[in-house]
């Protein structure tokens, strides 16, 4: 089974099991060394009993070396201090102290471990100094070598501690980087969902609003009856000329519905085409932009609005994202006018300045209450303008409602 690149296999044994294993291994070495030291040496029963008791205490203490590193080092040092002068076998109980000393230094208690190492060497030197001439068991060279080994042991433990701290820091940095990457991915996904929702809202909202108005007009024409009273029979009938006019108007409205729904379907396909995978073909439908503004205004006129377009300055090509944003702002504004304003005249003004494009949509409708002036449509337009470093305002005027947007030409999405 493959391992995740962000996960390393954990230790096979728990910390407690490892401590127990180390204690058993040291016990085996110590007991074996003690039996080896029995050759040619004898001691009393009480010496053997106390000696083996000290061996057991020193080795058993290693089971708690991670929990109380300094305490275990002190206990093993005291066991050694009592064992060697008392026992005649001279078993390697010192191994337990060495393991405990290394654990304390590797745990970050370097000063305390060094102090215990110095105390151990002083005890060894003192023990050899009080011996009878010719009775010493550790000569000066061995003492110097033992001191070097203890110093090397402390340096090795310090290096291990530094390496463990470095590995932990690297692990924490990797985890932090992974969390940051996940947060960025979630933020990007949220922003993309909002962008797609805004596109679908602008495309479908505008077209469906026009379809609703046009179909409503058609139904109104068909249901309207201009009747004529027949004086002889007292019955009513619909004049043929009235019926023909109503049918003609309804047909015109239904043609507008057909055209609007076709355009909406095309824009919807183009928007959904942005979700294609990289290896799929790109959508072939033209991208919405100000060059398609006449079509947009024509659809609004088919809904009964008198829409006028004023252009100030010299029109010039715009970056596609900015061009689309300007188109969507006009589209959403016309949608709001169709839905809520009950307006008759709408004036769309495009001002091409040196550094920005200004878009203004004014209508002569009934305006909008303050609590509705910042709905989802207005908020979406404001987000579009802000994405390019611009701004958008929407407010009531004495004559109706006005939406004004400034889009910097150098702005980047």
mmCIF file of C-alpha atoms in Angstrom:
data_model
loop_
_atom_site.group_PDB
_atom_site.id
_atom_site.type_symbol
_atom_site.label_atom_id
_atom_site.label_comp_id
_atom_site.label_asym_id
_atom_site.label_seq_id
_atom_site.Cartn_x
_atom_site.Cartn_y
_atom_site.Cartn_z
ATOM 1 C CA UNK A 1 0.000 0.000 0.000
ATOM 2 C CA UNK A 2 1.416 3.359 -1.031
ATOM 3 C CA UNK A 3 2.119 5.923 1.642
ATOM 4 C CA UNK A 4 0.907 9.505 1.464
ATOM 5 C CA UNK A 5 3.746 11.913 0.556
ATOM 6 C CA UNK A 6 2.825 14.017 3.582
ATOM 7 C CA UNK A 7 2.898 11.111 6.053
ATOM 8 C CA UNK A 8 5.836 9.148 7.290
ATOM 9 C CA UNK A 9 5.397 5.726 8.848
ATOM 10 C CA UNK A 10 5.210 6.010 12.628
ATOM 11 C CA UNK A 11 7.337 4.002 15.068
ATOM 12 C CA UNK A 12 6.427 0.379 15.377
ATOM 13 C CA UNK A 13 6.631 0.512 19.178
ATOM 14 C CA UNK A 14 5.130 3.022 21.553
ATOM 15 C CA UNK A 15 7.369 5.150 23.760
ATOM 16 C CA UNK A 16 6.552 3.002 26.789
ATOM 17 C CA UNK A 17 7.337 -0.191 24.878
ATOM 18 C CA UNK A 18 10.637 1.291 23.723
ATOM 19 C CA UNK A 19 11.569 2.226 27.292
ATOM 20 C CA UNK A 20 10.745 -1.278 28.457
ATOM 21 C CA UNK A 21 12.830 -2.757 25.647
ATOM 22 C CA UNK A 22 15.806 -0.574 26.555
ATOM 23 C CA UNK A 23 15.456 -1.499 30.242
ATOM 24 C CA UNK A 24 15.378 -5.216 29.397
ATOM 25 C CA UNK A 25 18.407 -4.896 27.112
ATOM 26 C CA UNK A 26 20.421 -3.046 29.792
ATOM 27 C CA UNK A 27 19.299 -5.601 32.368
ATOM 28 C CA UNK A 28 20.545 -8.447 30.153
ATOM 29 C CA UNK A 29 23.914 -6.742 29.656
ATOM 30 C CA UNK A 30 24.275 -5.946 33.354
ATOM 31 C CA UNK A 31 23.278 -9.420 34.556
ATOM 32 C CA UNK A 32 25.523 -11.073 32.015
ATOM 33 C CA UNK A 33 28.426 -8.850 33.016
ATOM 34 C CA UNK A 34 27.766 -9.559 36.694
ATOM 35 C CA UNK A 35 27.843 -13.318 36.133
ATOM 36 C CA UNK A 36 31.057 -12.897 34.160
ATOM 37 C CA UNK A 37 32.536 -10.960 37.085
ATOM 38 C CA UNK A 38 31.792 -13.808 39.484
ATOM 39 C CA UNK A 39 34.756 -15.774 38.146
ATOM 40 C CA UNK A 40 37.424 -15.870 40.770
ATOM 41 C CA UNK A 41 35.445 -13.628 43.168
ATOM 42 C CA UNK A 42 33.359 -14.500 46.201
ATOM 43 C CA UNK A 43 31.065 -12.470 48.392
ATOM 44 C CA UNK A 44 28.670 -13.051 51.245
ATOM 45 C CA UNK A 45 24.978 -13.736 50.894
ATOM 46 C CA UNK A 46 24.078 -10.246 52.027
ATOM 47 C CA UNK A 47 26.545 -8.721 49.582
ATOM 48 C CA UNK A 48 24.961 -10.680 46.741
ATOM 49 C CA UNK A 49 21.444 -9.794 47.865
ATOM 50 C CA UNK A 50 22.150 -6.070 48.136
ATOM 51 C CA UNK A 51 24.171 -6.098 44.895
ATOM 52 C CA UNK A 52 21.418 -7.718 42.872
ATOM 53 C CA UNK A 53 18.863 -5.402 44.477
ATOM 54 C CA UNK A 54 20.880 -2.370 43.362
ATOM 55 C CA UNK A 55 21.187 -3.858 39.867
ATOM 56 C CA UNK A 56 17.416 -4.305 39.752
ATOM 57 C CA UNK A 57 16.771 -0.756 40.957
ATOM 58 C CA UNK A 58 19.148 0.781 38.417
ATOM 59 C CA UNK A 59 17.767 -1.197 35.474
ATOM 60 C CA UNK A 60 14.107 -0.860 36.467
ATOM 61 C CA UNK A 61 14.447 2.905 36.768
ATOM 62 C CA UNK A 62 15.107 3.064 33.008
ATOM 63 C CA UNK A 63 11.439 2.259 32.395
ATOM 64 C CA UNK A 64 10.661 5.824 33.509
ATOM 65 C CA UNK A 65 13.549 7.606 31.781
ATOM 66 C CA UNK A 66 11.308 9.612 29.411
ATOM 67 C CA UNK A 67 8.921 10.754 32.125
ATOM 68 C CA UNK A 68 11.547 11.726 34.714
ATOM 69 C CA UNK A 69 14.892 11.908 32.872
ATOM 70 C CA UNK A 70 16.834 13.732 35.619
ATOM 71 C CA UNK A 71 15.297 11.682 38.422
ATOM 72 C CA UNK A 72 16.166 8.414 36.681
ATOM 73 C CA UNK A 73 19.738 9.637 36.061
ATOM 74 C CA UNK A 74 20.119 10.475 39.762
ATOM 75 C CA UNK A 75 18.694 7.085 40.823
ATOM 76 C CA UNK A 76 21.031 5.169 38.514
ATOM 77 C CA UNK A 77 24.014 7.234 39.703
ATOM 78 C CA UNK A 78 23.162 6.501 43.340
ATOM 79 C CA UNK A 79 22.760 2.805 42.494
ATOM 80 C CA UNK A 80 26.214 2.789 40.921
ATOM 81 C CA UNK A 81 27.698 4.729 43.843
ATOM 82 C CA UNK A 82 26.353 2.151 46.292
ATOM 83 C CA UNK A 83 27.004 -0.914 44.119
ATOM 84 C CA UNK A 84 30.677 -0.652 43.234
ATOM 85 C CA UNK A 85 32.085 -0.155 46.759
ATOM 86 C CA UNK A 86 29.788 -2.836 48.187
ATOM 87 C CA UNK A 87 29.815 -5.611 45.557
ATOM 88 C CA UNK A 88 32.803 -7.803 44.798
ATOM 89 C CA UNK A 89 31.621 -8.692 41.272
ATOM 90 C CA UNK A 90 31.835 -5.223 39.643
ATOM 91 C CA UNK A 91 29.023 -5.812 37.159
ATOM 92 C CA UNK A 92 28.432 -3.192 34.405
ATOM 93 C CA UNK A 93 25.729 -1.263 36.286
ATOM 94 C CA UNK A 94 27.364 1.867 34.874
ATOM 95 C CA UNK A 95 25.570 1.115 31.583
ATOM 96 C CA UNK A 96 22.234 2.038 33.190
ATOM 97 C CA UNK A 97 23.647 5.406 34.279
ATOM 98 C CA UNK A 98 25.078 6.056 30.802
ATOM 99 C CA UNK A 99 21.702 5.380 29.160
ATOM 100 C CA UNK A 100 19.909 7.605 31.690
ATOM 101 C CA UNK A 101 22.501 10.372 31.221
ATOM 102 C CA UNK A 102 22.085 10.269 27.437
ATOM 103 C CA UNK A 103 18.300 10.424 27.777
ATOM 104 C CA UNK A 104 18.488 13.480 30.048
ATOM 105 C CA UNK A 105 20.824 15.340 27.667
ATOM 106 C CA UNK A 106 18.745 14.406 24.604
ATOM 107 C CA UNK A 107 15.626 15.629 26.402
ATOM 108 C CA UNK A 108 17.123 19.118 26.611
ATOM 109 C CA UNK A 109 18.430 18.895 30.204
ATOM 110 C CA UNK A 110 21.997 19.358 29.030
ATOM 111 C CA UNK A 111 23.274 21.385 31.995
ATOM 112 C CA UNK A 112 21.869 18.947 34.533
ATOM 113 C CA UNK A 113 23.217 15.990 32.578
ATOM 114 C CA UNK A 114 26.659 17.576 32.377
ATOM 115 C CA UNK A 115 26.585 18.229 36.126
ATOM 116 C CA UNK A 116 25.705 14.593 36.811
ATOM 117 C CA UNK A 117 28.528 13.468 34.510
ATOM 118 C CA UNK A 118 31.006 15.628 36.421
ATOM 119 C CA UNK A 119 29.720 14.233 39.749
ATOM 120 C CA UNK A 120 30.104 10.675 38.426
ATOM 121 C CA UNK A 121 33.726 11.336 37.405
ATOM 122 C CA UNK A 122 34.494 12.954 40.761
ATOM 123 C CA UNK A 123 33.073 9.919 42.569
ATOM 124 C CA UNK A 124 35.187 7.577 40.439
ATOM 125 C CA UNK A 125 38.336 9.625 41.074
ATOM 126 C CA UNK A 126 37.582 9.759 44.806
ATOM 127 C CA UNK A 127 36.868 6.025 44.966
ATOM 128 C CA UNK A 128 40.169 5.210 43.304
ATOM 129 C CA UNK A 129 42.067 7.749 45.410
ATOM 130 C CA UNK A 130 41.064 6.129 48.716
ATOM 131 C CA UNK A 131 42.108 2.665 47.609
ATOM 132 C CA UNK A 132 45.154 0.950 49.068
ATOM 133 C CA UNK A 133 48.281 1.121 46.902
ATOM 134 C CA UNK A 134 48.054 -1.619 44.328
ATOM 135 C CA UNK A 135 44.322 -2.152 44.926
ATOM 136 C CA UNK A 136 43.034 0.309 42.300
ATOM 137 C CA UNK A 137 40.639 -1.108 39.723
ATOM 138 C CA UNK A 138 40.645 1.880 37.340
ATOM 139 C CA UNK A 139 43.954 3.446 36.377
ATOM 140 C CA UNK A 140 44.512 7.044 35.335
ATOM 141 C CA UNK A 141 44.366 6.274 31.600
ATOM 142 C CA UNK A 142 41.038 4.497 32.005
ATOM 143 C CA UNK A 143 39.690 7.437 33.990
ATOM 144 C CA UNK A 144 40.699 9.832 31.186
ATOM 145 C CA UNK A 145 39.109 7.557 28.574
ATOM 146 C CA UNK A 146 35.918 7.291 30.631
ATOM 147 C CA UNK A 147 35.760 11.072 30.945
ATOM 148 C CA UNK A 148 36.170 11.372 27.161
ATOM 149 C CA UNK A 149 33.426 8.836 26.576
ATOM 150 C CA UNK A 150 31.027 10.677 28.881
ATOM 151 C CA UNK A 151 31.841 13.978 27.165
ATOM 152 C CA UNK A 152 31.288 12.394 23.741
ATOM 153 C CA UNK A 153 28.035 10.944 25.006
ATOM 154 C CA UNK A 154 26.809 14.381 26.088
ATOM 155 C CA UNK A 155 27.854 15.965 22.778
ATOM 156 C CA UNK A 156 26.086 13.187 20.840
ATOM 157 C CA UNK A 157 22.931 13.665 22.895
ATOM 158 C CA UNK A 158 23.062 17.420 22.300
ATOM 159 C CA UNK A 159 23.430 16.836 18.549
ATOM 160 C CA UNK A 160 20.523 14.412 18.622
ATOM 161 C CA UNK A 161 18.434 16.990 20.463
ATOM 162 C CA UNK A 162 19.314 19.659 17.878
ATOM 163 C CA UNK A 163 18.489 17.305 15.014
ATOM 164 C CA UNK A 164 15.181 16.302 16.588
ATOM 165 C CA UNK A 165 14.274 19.975 17.072
ATOM 166 C CA UNK A 166 15.181 20.696 13.439
ATOM 167 C CA UNK A 167 13.089 17.766 12.179
ATOM 168 C CA UNK A 168 10.142 18.906 14.297
ATOM 169 C CA UNK A 169 10.478 22.455 12.981
ATOM 170 C CA UNK A 170 10.569 21.183 9.402
ATOM 171 C CA UNK A 171 7.501 19.049 10.091
ATOM 172 C CA UNK A 172 5.620 21.986 11.584
ATOM 173 C CA UNK A 173 6.572 24.179 8.633
ATOM 174 C CA UNK A 174 5.393 21.490 6.230
ATOM 175 C CA UNK A 175 2.095 21.189 8.102
ATOM 176 C CA UNK A 176 1.700 24.973 8.141
ATOM 177 C CA UNK A 177 2.456 25.158 4.418
ATOM 178 C CA UNK A 178 -0.044 22.370 3.742
ATOM 179 C CA UNK A 179 -2.715 24.122 5.800
ATOM 180 C CA UNK A 180 -1.992 27.399 4.026
ATOM 181 C CA UNK A 181 -2.183 25.675 0.655
ATOM 182 C CA UNK A 182 -5.520 24.102 1.593
ATOM 183 C CA UNK A 183 -6.804 27.478 2.800
ATOM 184 C CA UNK A 184 -5.729 29.132 -0.455
ATOM 185 C CA UNK A 185 -7.351 26.351 -2.465
ATOM 186 C CA UNK A 186 -10.595 26.758 -0.524
ATOM 187 C CA UNK A 187 -10.463 30.531 -0.966
ATOM 188 C CA UNK A 188 -9.820 30.163 -4.704
ATOM 189 C CA UNK A 189 -12.690 27.699 -4.990
ATOM 190 C CA UNK A 190 -14.997 30.079 -3.109
ATOM 191 C CA UNK A 191 -13.989 33.008 -5.299
ATOM 192 C CA UNK A 192 -14.529 30.914 -8.422
ATOM 193 C CA UNK A 193 -17.973 29.824 -7.227
ATOM 194 C CA UNK A 194 -18.903 33.444 -6.535
ATOM 195 C CA UNK A 195 -17.641 34.500 -9.959
ATOM 196 C CA UNK A 196 -19.633 31.782 -11.724
ATOM 197 C CA UNK A 197 -22.719 32.582 -9.649
ATOM 198 C CA UNK A 198 -22.377 36.244 -10.614
ATOM 199 C CA UNK A 199 -22.034 35.368 -14.301
ATOM 200 C CA UNK A 200 -25.080 33.093 -14.232
ATOM 201 C CA UNK A 201 -27.070 35.696 -12.306
ATOM 202 C CA UNK A 202 -26.262 38.403 -14.839
ATOM 203 C CA UNK A 203 -26.859 36.227 -17.910
ATOM 204 C CA UNK A 204 -30.032 34.461 -16.809
ATOM 205 C CA UNK A 205 -31.465 37.268 -14.703
ATOM 206 C CA UNK A 206 -31.471 39.759 -17.547
ATOM 207 C CA UNK A 207 -32.805 37.399 -20.189
ATOM 208 C CA UNK A 208 -35.475 35.837 -17.999
ATOM 209 C CA UNK A 209 -36.658 39.282 -16.902
ATOM 210 C CA UNK A 210 -37.089 40.320 -20.536
ATOM 211 C CA UNK A 211 -38.827 37.063 -21.375
ATOM 212 C CA UNK A 212 -41.197 37.602 -18.469
ATOM 213 C CA UNK A 213 -42.069 41.130 -19.596
ATOM 214 C CA UNK A 214 -42.466 40.167 -23.261
ATOM 215 C CA UNK A 215 -44.555 37.077 -22.570
ATOM 216 C CA UNK A 216 -46.714 39.093 -20.176
ATOM 217 C CA UNK A 217 -47.300 41.674 -22.894
ATOM 218 C CA UNK A 218 -48.257 38.939 -25.347
ATOM 219 C CA UNK A 219 -50.746 37.401 -22.936
ATOM 220 C CA UNK A 220 -52.185 40.814 -22.193
ATOM 221 C CA UNK A 221 -52.761 41.499 -25.860
ATOM 222 C CA UNK A 222 -54.357 38.125 -26.480
ATOM 223 C CA UNK A 223 -56.667 38.347 -23.475
ATOM 224 C CA UNK A 224 -57.725 41.918 -24.154
ATOM 225 C CA UNK A 225 -61.126 42.105 -25.818
ATOM 226 C CA UNK A 226 -62.417 45.220 -27.516
ATOM 227 C CA UNK A 227 -66.000 44.163 -28.003
ATOM 228 C CA UNK A 228 -68.705 45.770 -30.097
ATOM 229 C CA UNK A 229 -72.431 45.704 -29.124
ATOM 230 C CA UNK A 230 -74.727 44.282 -31.819
ATOM 231 C CA UNK A 231 -77.921 46.371 -31.735
ATOM 232 C CA UNK A 232 -80.117 43.740 -33.317
ATOM 233 C CA UNK A 233 -79.145 40.632 -31.342
ATOM 234 C CA UNK A 234 -77.765 42.259 -28.199
ATOM 235 C CA UNK A 235 -74.669 39.999 -28.418
ATOM 236 C CA UNK A 236 -71.037 41.081 -28.350
ATOM 237 C CA UNK A 237 -68.319 40.282 -30.827
ATOM 238 C CA UNK A 238 -64.669 41.106 -31.303
ATOM 239 C CA UNK A 239 -64.015 43.265 -34.327
ATOM 240 C CA UNK A 240 -61.753 41.486 -36.828
ATOM 241 C CA UNK A 241 -59.392 44.441 -37.037
ATOM 242 C CA UNK A 242 -58.892 44.374 -33.263
ATOM 243 C CA UNK A 243 -58.185 40.666 -33.296
ATOM 244 C CA UNK A 244 -55.648 41.033 -36.090
ATOM 245 C CA UNK A 245 -53.844 43.856 -34.256
ATOM 246 C CA UNK A 246 -53.709 41.865 -31.029
ATOM 247 C CA UNK A 247 -52.376 38.814 -32.842
ATOM 248 C CA UNK A 248 -49.751 40.898 -34.628
ATOM 249 C CA UNK A 249 -48.575 42.446 -31.347
ATOM 250 C CA UNK A 250 -48.515 39.061 -29.629
ATOM 251 C CA UNK A 251 -46.560 37.551 -32.511
ATOM 252 C CA UNK A 252 -44.014 40.365 -32.275
ATOM 253 C CA UNK A 253 -43.639 39.814 -28.533
ATOM 254 C CA UNK A 254 -43.249 36.061 -28.975
ATOM 255 C CA UNK A 255 -40.577 36.627 -31.637
ATOM 256 C CA UNK A 256 -38.747 38.786 -29.105
ATOM 257 C CA UNK A 257 -39.101 36.008 -26.521
ATOM 258 C CA UNK A 258 -37.641 33.526 -28.980
ATOM 259 C CA UNK A 259 -34.715 35.823 -29.811
ATOM 260 C CA UNK A 260 -34.027 36.613 -26.159
ATOM 261 C CA UNK A 261 -34.117 32.964 -25.090
ATOM 262 C CA UNK A 262 -31.769 32.047 -27.943
ATOM 263 C CA UNK A 263 -29.294 34.723 -26.889
ATOM 264 C CA UNK A 264 -29.598 33.624 -23.250
ATOM 265 C CA UNK A 265 -28.868 30.024 -24.207
ATOM 266 C CA UNK A 266 -25.806 31.123 -26.179
ATOM 267 C CA UNK A 267 -24.452 33.173 -23.301
ATOM 268 C CA UNK A 268 -25.170 30.370 -20.858
ATOM 269 C CA UNK A 269 -23.215 27.936 -23.013
ATOM 270 C CA UNK A 270 -20.313 30.379 -23.234
ATOM 271 C CA UNK A 271 -20.324 30.813 -19.443
ATOM 272 C CA UNK A 272 -20.454 27.097 -18.780
ATOM 273 C CA UNK A 273 -17.679 26.649 -21.331
ATOM 274 C CA UNK A 274 -15.327 28.344 -18.881
ATOM 275 C CA UNK A 275 -15.745 25.285 -16.646
ATOM 276 C CA UNK A 276 -14.377 22.901 -19.245
ATOM 277 C CA UNK A 277 -11.184 21.001 -18.512
ATOM 278 C CA UNK A 278 -7.959 22.185 -20.073
ATOM 279 C CA UNK A 279 -7.939 19.302 -22.582
ATOM 280 C CA UNK A 280 -11.437 20.126 -23.885
ATOM 281 C CA UNK A 281 -12.134 22.502 -26.707
ATOM 282 C CA UNK A 282 -12.941 26.072 -25.823
ATOM 283 C CA UNK A 283 -16.435 27.450 -26.462
ATOM 284 C CA UNK A 284 -16.948 28.925 -29.908
ATOM 285 C CA UNK A 285 -19.676 31.402 -28.938
ATOM 286 C CA UNK A 286 -18.578 35.054 -28.968
ATOM 287 C CA UNK A 287 -17.717 36.514 -25.592
ATOM 288 C CA UNK A 288 -20.021 39.225 -24.359
ATOM 289 C CA UNK A 289 -18.622 42.731 -24.502
ATOM 290 C CA UNK A 290 -19.524 46.297 -25.384
ATOM 291 C CA UNK A 291 -19.485 45.388 -29.078
ATOM 292 C CA UNK A 292 -22.672 43.427 -28.369
ATOM 293 C CA UNK A 293 -24.278 46.339 -26.563
ATOM 294 C CA UNK A 294 -26.617 47.188 -29.496
ATOM 295 C CA UNK A 295 -28.116 43.684 -29.298
ATOM 296 C CA UNK A 296 -28.616 44.095 -25.548
ATOM 297 C CA UNK A 297 -30.327 47.456 -25.998
ATOM 298 C CA UNK A 298 -32.507 46.060 -28.774
ATOM 299 C CA UNK A 299 -33.781 43.321 -26.481
ATOM 300 C CA UNK A 300 -34.548 45.927 -23.822
ATOM 301 C CA UNK A 301 -36.486 47.978 -26.396
ATOM 302 C CA UNK A 302 -38.513 44.889 -27.278
ATOM 303 C CA UNK A 303 -39.672 44.877 -23.655
ATOM 304 C CA UNK A 304 -41.127 48.338 -24.081
ATOM 305 C CA UNK A 305 -38.249 50.512 -22.837
ATOM 306 C CA UNK A 306 -37.018 53.551 -24.719
ATOM 307 C CA UNK A 307 -33.280 52.909 -24.420
ATOM 308 C CA UNK A 308 -30.758 55.445 -25.680
ATOM 309 C CA UNK A 309 -26.988 55.103 -25.974
ATOM 310 C CA UNK A 310 -24.624 58.057 -25.692
ATOM 311 C CA UNK A 311 -20.896 57.684 -26.275
ATOM 312 C CA UNK A 312 -18.457 60.341 -25.084
ATOM 313 C CA UNK A 313 -14.872 60.177 -26.325
ATOM 314 C CA UNK A 314 -13.349 57.825 -28.848
ATOM 315 C CA UNK A 315 -14.254 54.155 -28.357
ATOM 316 C CA UNK A 316 -11.245 51.865 -28.321
ATOM 317 C CA UNK A 317 -10.592 48.175 -27.703
ATOM 318 C CA UNK A 318 -10.683 47.166 -24.061
ATOM 319 C CA UNK A 319 -9.116 44.218 -22.252
ATOM 320 C CA UNK A 320 -11.578 41.311 -22.505
ATOM 321 C CA UNK A 321 -12.210 41.004 -18.724
ATOM 322 C CA UNK A 322 -12.869 44.732 -18.389
ATOM 323 C CA UNK A 323 -14.984 44.748 -21.555
ATOM 324 C CA UNK A 324 -17.101 41.922 -20.133
ATOM 325 C CA UNK A 325 -17.444 43.712 -16.765
ATOM 326 C CA UNK A 326 -18.730 46.896 -18.448
ATOM 327 C CA UNK A 327 -21.213 44.860 -20.488
ATOM 328 C CA UNK A 328 -22.459 43.004 -17.398
ATOM 329 C CA UNK A 329 -22.941 46.259 -15.485
ATOM 330 C CA UNK A 330 -25.143 47.640 -18.253
ATOM 331 C CA UNK A 331 -26.967 44.313 -18.526
ATOM 332 C CA UNK A 332 -27.707 44.053 -14.804
ATOM 333 C CA UNK A 333 -28.806 47.695 -14.668
ATOM 334 C CA UNK A 334 -31.294 47.130 -17.495
ATOM 335 C CA UNK A 335 -32.500 43.999 -15.680
ATOM 336 C CA UNK A 336 -33.189 46.024 -12.548
ATOM 337 C CA UNK A 337 -34.992 48.686 -14.579
ATOM 338 C CA UNK A 338 -37.160 46.033 -16.238
ATOM 339 C CA UNK A 339 -38.010 44.359 -12.924
ATOM 340 C CA UNK A 340 -38.479 47.208 -10.503
ATOM 341 C CA UNK A 341 -38.264 50.703 -11.937
ATOM 342 C CA UNK A 342 -41.461 50.940 -14.027
ATOM 343 C CA UNK A 343 -39.477 53.328 -16.213
ATOM 344 C CA UNK A 344 -40.114 54.456 -19.775
ATOM 345 C CA UNK A 345 -36.766 55.956 -20.772
ATOM 346 C CA UNK A 346 -33.270 54.658 -20.022
ATOM 347 C CA UNK A 347 -30.086 56.470 -21.032
ATOM 348 C CA UNK A 348 -26.810 54.526 -21.188
ATOM 349 C CA UNK A 349 -23.707 56.721 -21.328
ATOM 350 C CA UNK A 350 -20.194 55.426 -22.037
ATOM 351 C CA UNK A 351 -17.378 57.892 -21.390
ATOM 352 C CA UNK A 352 -13.930 56.930 -22.675
ATOM 353 C CA UNK A 353 -11.396 58.927 -20.626
ATOM 354 C CA UNK A 354 -7.610 58.690 -20.736
ATOM 355 C CA UNK A 355 -7.302 56.409 -17.735
ATOM 356 C CA UNK A 356 -10.710 54.894 -17.215
ATOM 357 C CA UNK A 357 -14.053 53.979 -18.695
ATOM 358 C CA UNK A 358 -17.110 55.500 -17.053
ATOM 359 C CA UNK A 359 -20.459 53.769 -17.406
ATOM 360 C CA UNK A 360 -23.689 55.497 -16.374
ATOM 361 C CA UNK A 361 -27.226 54.154 -16.619
ATOM 362 C CA UNK A 362 -30.090 56.521 -15.759
ATOM 363 C CA UNK A 363 -33.814 55.884 -15.865
ATOM 364 C CA UNK A 364 -36.958 57.915 -15.222
ATOM 365 C CA UNK A 365 -38.583 55.285 -13.044
ATOM 366 C CA UNK A 366 -39.815 55.402 -9.480
ATOM 367 C CA UNK A 367 -36.401 54.903 -7.902
ATOM 368 C CA UNK A 368 -35.591 52.381 -5.214
ATOM 369 C CA UNK A 369 -36.066 52.406 -1.415
ATOM 370 C CA UNK A 370 -32.836 52.599 0.558
ATOM 371 C CA UNK A 371 -33.182 49.069 1.850
ATOM 372 C CA UNK A 372 -33.322 47.728 -1.725
ATOM 373 C CA UNK A 373 -30.599 49.912 -3.183
ATOM 374 C CA UNK A 374 -27.904 47.382 -2.326
ATOM 375 C CA UNK A 375 -29.429 44.076 -3.378
ATOM 376 C CA UNK A 376 -27.546 41.167 -4.882
ATOM 377 C CA UNK A 377 -27.570 42.724 -8.351
ATOM 378 C CA UNK A 378 -26.067 46.025 -7.182
ATOM 379 C CA UNK A 379 -23.617 44.148 -4.981
ATOM 380 C CA UNK A 380 -22.504 42.006 -7.899
ATOM 381 C CA UNK A 381 -21.910 45.070 -10.082
ATOM 382 C CA UNK A 382 -19.934 46.723 -7.288
ATOM 383 C CA UNK A 383 -17.780 43.596 -6.939
ATOM 384 C CA UNK A 384 -17.045 43.656 -10.655
ATOM 385 C CA UNK A 385 -15.922 47.275 -10.516
ATOM 386 C CA UNK A 386 -13.867 46.713 -7.364
ATOM 387 C CA UNK A 387 -12.073 43.767 -8.961
ATOM 388 C CA UNK A 388 -10.504 46.205 -11.441
ATOM 389 C CA UNK A 389 -9.692 48.850 -8.851
ATOM 390 C CA UNK A 390 -12.760 50.903 -9.724
ATOM 391 C CA UNK A 391 -15.925 51.854 -7.936
ATOM 392 C CA UNK A 392 -19.675 51.787 -8.459
ATOM 393 C CA UNK A 393 -22.446 53.867 -6.947
ATOM 394 C CA UNK A 394 -26.203 53.378 -7.199
ATOM 395 C CA UNK A 395 -28.589 55.987 -5.888
ATOM 396 C CA UNK A 396 -31.949 57.606 -6.433
ATOM 397 C CA UNK A 397 -32.146 60.846 -8.389
ATOM 398 C CA UNK A 398 -34.903 63.470 -8.612
ATOM 399 C CA UNK A 399 -35.908 61.930 -11.948
ATOM 400 C CA UNK A 400 -35.441 58.213 -11.200
ATOM 401 C CA UNK A 401 -32.401 56.042 -10.490
ATOM 402 C CA UNK A 402 -28.746 56.188 -11.547
ATOM 403 C CA UNK A 403 -25.934 53.641 -11.629
ATOM 404 C CA UNK A 404 -22.421 55.046 -12.138
ATOM 405 C CA UNK A 405 -19.306 52.918 -12.517
ATOM 406 C CA UNK A 406 -15.662 53.829 -13.030
ATOM 407 C CA UNK A 407 -13.416 51.127 -14.472
ATOM 408 C CA UNK A 408 -9.662 51.961 -14.656
ATOM 409 C CA UNK A 409 -8.286 50.926 -18.016
ATOM 410 C CA UNK A 410 -5.079 49.734 -16.387
ATOM 411 C CA UNK A 411 -6.890 47.660 -13.769
ATOM 412 C CA UNK A 412 -6.271 43.933 -13.610
ATOM 413 C CA UNK A 413 -8.710 41.319 -12.497
#
